[in-house]
JSON list of C-alpha atoms in Angstrom, two decimals:
[
{"chain": "A", "resi": 1, "resn": "LEU", "atom": "CA", "xyz": [44.75, 199.69, -108.62]},
{"chain": "A", "resi": 2, "resn": "THR", "atom": "CA", "xyz": [43.99, 197.65, -105.52]},
{"chain": "A", "resi": 3, "resn": "LEU", "atom": "CA", "xyz": [46.18, 195.11, -103.76]},
{"chain": "A", "resi": 4, "resn": "GLU", "atom": "CA", "xyz": [43.88, 192.34, -104.98]},
{"chain": "A", "resi": 5, "resn": "GLY", "atom": "CA", "xyz": [44.06, 193.68, -108.52]},
{"chain": "A", "resi": 6, "resn": "TRP", "atom": "CA", "xyz": [47.84, 193.60, -108.43]},
{"chain": "A", "resi": 7, "resn": "GLN", "atom": "CA", "xyz": [47.76, 190.09, -106.99]},
{"chain": "A", "resi": 8, "resn": "VAL", "atom": "CA", "xyz": [45.54, 188.88, -109.83]},
{"chain": "A", "resi": 9, "resn": "TRP", "atom": "CA", "xyz": [47.80, 190.61, -112.37]},
{"chain": "A", "resi": 10, "resn": "ASP", "atom": "CA", "xyz": [50.80, 188.81, -110.85]},
{"chain": "A", "resi": 11, "resn": "LEU", "atom": "CA", "xyz": [48.83, 185.55, -111.10]},
{"chain": "A", "resi": 12, "resn": "VAL", "atom": "CA", "xyz": [48.09, 186.23, -114.78]},
{"chain": "A", "resi": 13, "resn": "GLN", "atom": "CA", "xyz": [51.80, 186.63, -115.47]},
{"chain": "A", "resi": 14, "resn": "ARG", "atom": "CA", "xyz": [52.34, 183.13, -114.08]},
{"chain": "A", "resi": 15, "resn": "LEU", "atom": "CA", "xyz": [49.61, 181.40, -116.11]},
{"chain": "A", "resi": 16, "resn": "GLY", "atom": "CA", "xyz": [51.49, 181.17, -119.41]},
{"chain": "A", "resi": 17, "resn": "GLY", "atom": "CA", "xyz": [51.82, 177.40, -119.23]},
{"chain": "A", "resi": 18, "resn": "GLN", "atom": "CA", "xyz": [48.18, 176.91, -118.29]},
{"chain": "A", "resi": 19, "resn": "LEU", "atom": "CA", "xyz": [46.62, 177.69, -121.68]},
{"chain": "A", "resi": 20, "resn": "ARG", "atom": "CA", "xyz": [43.74, 175.64, -123.03]},
{"chain": "A", "resi": 21, "resn": "VAL", "atom": "CA", "xyz": [44.16, 175.26, -126.77]},
{"chain": "A", "resi": 22, "resn": "VAL", "atom": "CA", "xyz": [42.51, 173.53, -129.68]},
{"chain": "A", "resi": 23, "resn": "PRO", "atom": "CA", "xyz": [44.22, 173.14, -133.05]},
{"chain": "A", "resi": 24, "resn": "GLY", "atom": "CA", "xyz": [44.75, 176.66, -134.35]},
{"chain": "A", "resi": 25, "resn": "ALA", "atom": "CA", "xyz": [43.22, 178.59, -131.45]},
{"chain": "A", "resi": 26, "resn": "VAL", "atom": "CA", "xyz": [43.61, 179.52, -127.80]},
{"chain": "A", "resi": 27, "resn": "ILE", "atom": "CA", "xyz": [40.38, 179.11, -125.84]},
{"chain": "A", "resi": 28, "resn": "GLY", "atom": "CA", "xyz": [41.44, 180.28, -122.39]},
{"chain": "A", "resi": 29, "resn": "TRP", "atom": "CA", "xyz": [43.32, 179.44, -119.25]},
{"chain": "A", "resi": 30, "resn": "ASP", "atom": "CA", "xyz": [42.84, 176.35, -117.13]},
{"chain": "A", "resi": 31, "resn": "ILE", "atom": "CA", "xyz": [40.74, 178.11, -114.51]},
{"chain": "A", "resi": 32, "resn": "GLY", "atom": "CA", "xyz": [41.12, 175.27, -112.00]},
{"chain": "A", "resi": 33, "resn": "ALA", "atom": "CA", "xyz": [44.88, 175.65, -112.21]},
{"chain": "A", "resi": 34, "resn": "ALA", "atom": "CA", "xyz": [44.51, 179.43, -111.93]},
{"chain": "A", "resi": 35, "resn": "PHE", "atom": "CA", "xyz": [42.53, 179.11, -108.70]},
{"chain": "A", "resi": 36, "resn": "ALA", "atom": "CA", "xyz": [44.98, 176.54, -107.30]},
{"chain": "A", "resi": 37, "resn": "LEU", "atom": "CA", "xyz": [47.97, 178.75, -108.12]},
{"chain": "A", "resi": 38, "resn": "GLY", "atom": "CA", "xyz": [46.14, 181.78, -106.77]},
{"chain": "A", "resi": 39, "resn": "ALA", "atom": "CA", "xyz": [45.43, 179.97, -103.51]},
{"chain": "A", "resi": 40, "resn": "ALA", "atom": "CA", "xyz": [49.08, 178.96, -103.21]},
{"chain": "A", "resi": 41, "resn": "LEU", "atom": "CA", "xyz": [50.07, 182.60, -103.72]},
{"chain": "A", "resi": 42, "resn": "GLY", "atom": "CA", "xyz": [47.49, 183.87, -101.23]},
{"chain": "A", "resi": 43, "resn": "VAL", "atom": "CA", "xyz": [45.33, 185.63, -103.82]},
{"chain": "A", "resi": 44, "resn": "PRO", "atom": "CA", "xyz": [41.72, 185.95, -102.59]},
{"chain": "A", "resi": 45, "resn": "ALA", "atom": "CA", "xyz": [39.42, 183.65, -104.60]},
{"chain": "A", "resi": 46, "resn": "PRO", "atom": "CA", "xyz": [36.72, 186.34, -104.98]},
{"chain": "A", "resi": 47, "resn": "ALA", "atom": "CA", "xyz": [39.28, 188.64, -106.62]},
{"chain": "A", "resi": 48, "resn": "ILE", "atom": "CA", "xyz": [40.30, 185.88, -109.04]},
{"chain": "A", "resi": 49, "resn": "ALA", "atom": "CA", "xyz": [36.66, 185.14, -109.85]},
{"chain": "A", "resi": 50, "resn": "GLU", "atom": "CA", "xyz": [35.90, 188.82, -110.43]},
{"chain": "A", "resi": 51, "resn": "LEU", "atom": "CA", "xyz": [38.96, 189.91, -112.41]},
{"chain": "A", "resi": 52, "resn": "LEU", "atom": "CA", "xyz": [40.35, 186.90, -114.24]},
{"chain": "A", "resi": 53, "resn": "PRO", "atom": "CA", "xyz": [37.52, 186.39, -116.78]},
{"chain": "A", "resi": 54, "resn": "ALA", "atom": "CA", "xyz": [37.87, 189.91, -118.17]},
{"chain": "A", "resi": 55, "resn": "ILE", "atom": "CA", "xyz": [41.65, 189.57, -118.47]},
{"chain": "A", "resi": 56, "resn": "GLU", "atom": "CA", "xyz": [41.25, 186.11, -120.00]},
{"chain": "A", "resi": 57, "resn": "ALA", "atom": "CA", "xyz": [38.88, 187.45, -122.67]},
{"chain": "A", "resi": 58, "resn": "VAL", "atom": "CA", "xyz": [41.43, 190.04, -123.79]},
{"chain": "A", "resi": 59, "resn": "MET", "atom": "CA", "xyz": [44.26, 187.49, -123.73]},
{"chain": "A", "resi": 60, "resn": "VAL", "atom": "CA", "xyz": [42.28, 185.02, -125.87]},
{"chain": "A", "resi": 61, "resn": "ARG", "atom": "CA", "xyz": [41.37, 187.69, -128.40]},
{"chain": "A", "resi": 62, "resn": "LYS", "atom": "CA", "xyz": [44.95, 188.97, -128.70]},
{"chain": "A", "resi": 63, "resn": "MET", "atom": "CA", "xyz": [46.52, 185.51, -128.88]},
{"chain": "A", "resi": 64, "resn": "ASN", "atom": "CA", "xyz": [44.09, 184.40, -131.59]},
{"chain": "A", "resi": 65, "resn": "ASP", "atom": "CA", "xyz": [44.69, 187.64, -133.52]},
{"chain": "A", "resi": 66, "resn": "ARG", "atom": "CA", "xyz": [48.42, 186.86, -133.46]},
{"chain": "A", "resi": 67, "resn": "LEU", "atom": "CA", "xyz": [47.83, 183.30, -134.59]},
{"chain": "A", "resi": 68, "resn": "GLU", "atom": "CA", "xyz": [45.63, 184.53, -137.45]},
{"chain": "A", "resi": 69, "resn": "SER", "atom": "CA", "xyz": [48.24, 187.10, -138.49]},
{"chain": "A", "resi": 70, "resn": "ALA", "atom": "CA", "xyz": [50.92, 184.41, -138.51]},
{"chain": "A", "resi": 71, "resn": "ARG", "atom": "CA", "xyz": [48.73, 182.12, -140.61]},
{"chain": "A", "resi": 72, "resn": "SER", "atom": "CA", "xyz": [48.00, 184.95, -143.06]},
{"chain": "A", "resi": 73, "resn": "ALA", "atom": "CA", "xyz": [51.69, 185.76, -143.35]},
{"chain": "A", "resi": 74, "resn": "ASP", "atom": "CA", "xyz": [52.46, 182.10, -144.10]},
{"chain": "A", "resi": 75, "resn": "LEU", "atom": "CA", "xyz": [49.83, 182.00, -146.85]},
{"chain": "A", "resi": 76, "resn": "ARG", "atom": "CA", "xyz": [51.37, 185.00, -148.62]},
{"chain": "A", "resi": 77, "resn": "PHE", "atom": "CA", "xyz": [54.64, 183.17, -149.26]}
]
């Protein structure tokens, strides 16, 4: 609910192409790229460091849940 929080949320929306993946799983965002993009957007680095890991953890869990659901659906056919 703070300006910095909204800035980090905006940053998160722009990180779609910065995923780190291994075959069959998402493991996170490229944090170096996240900080570089955040700096270019004027997002304070301490806000990124504080908020991004918690958002990343949820994103990884949800993305991997979706991948697992898709794999399960494929196995049923």
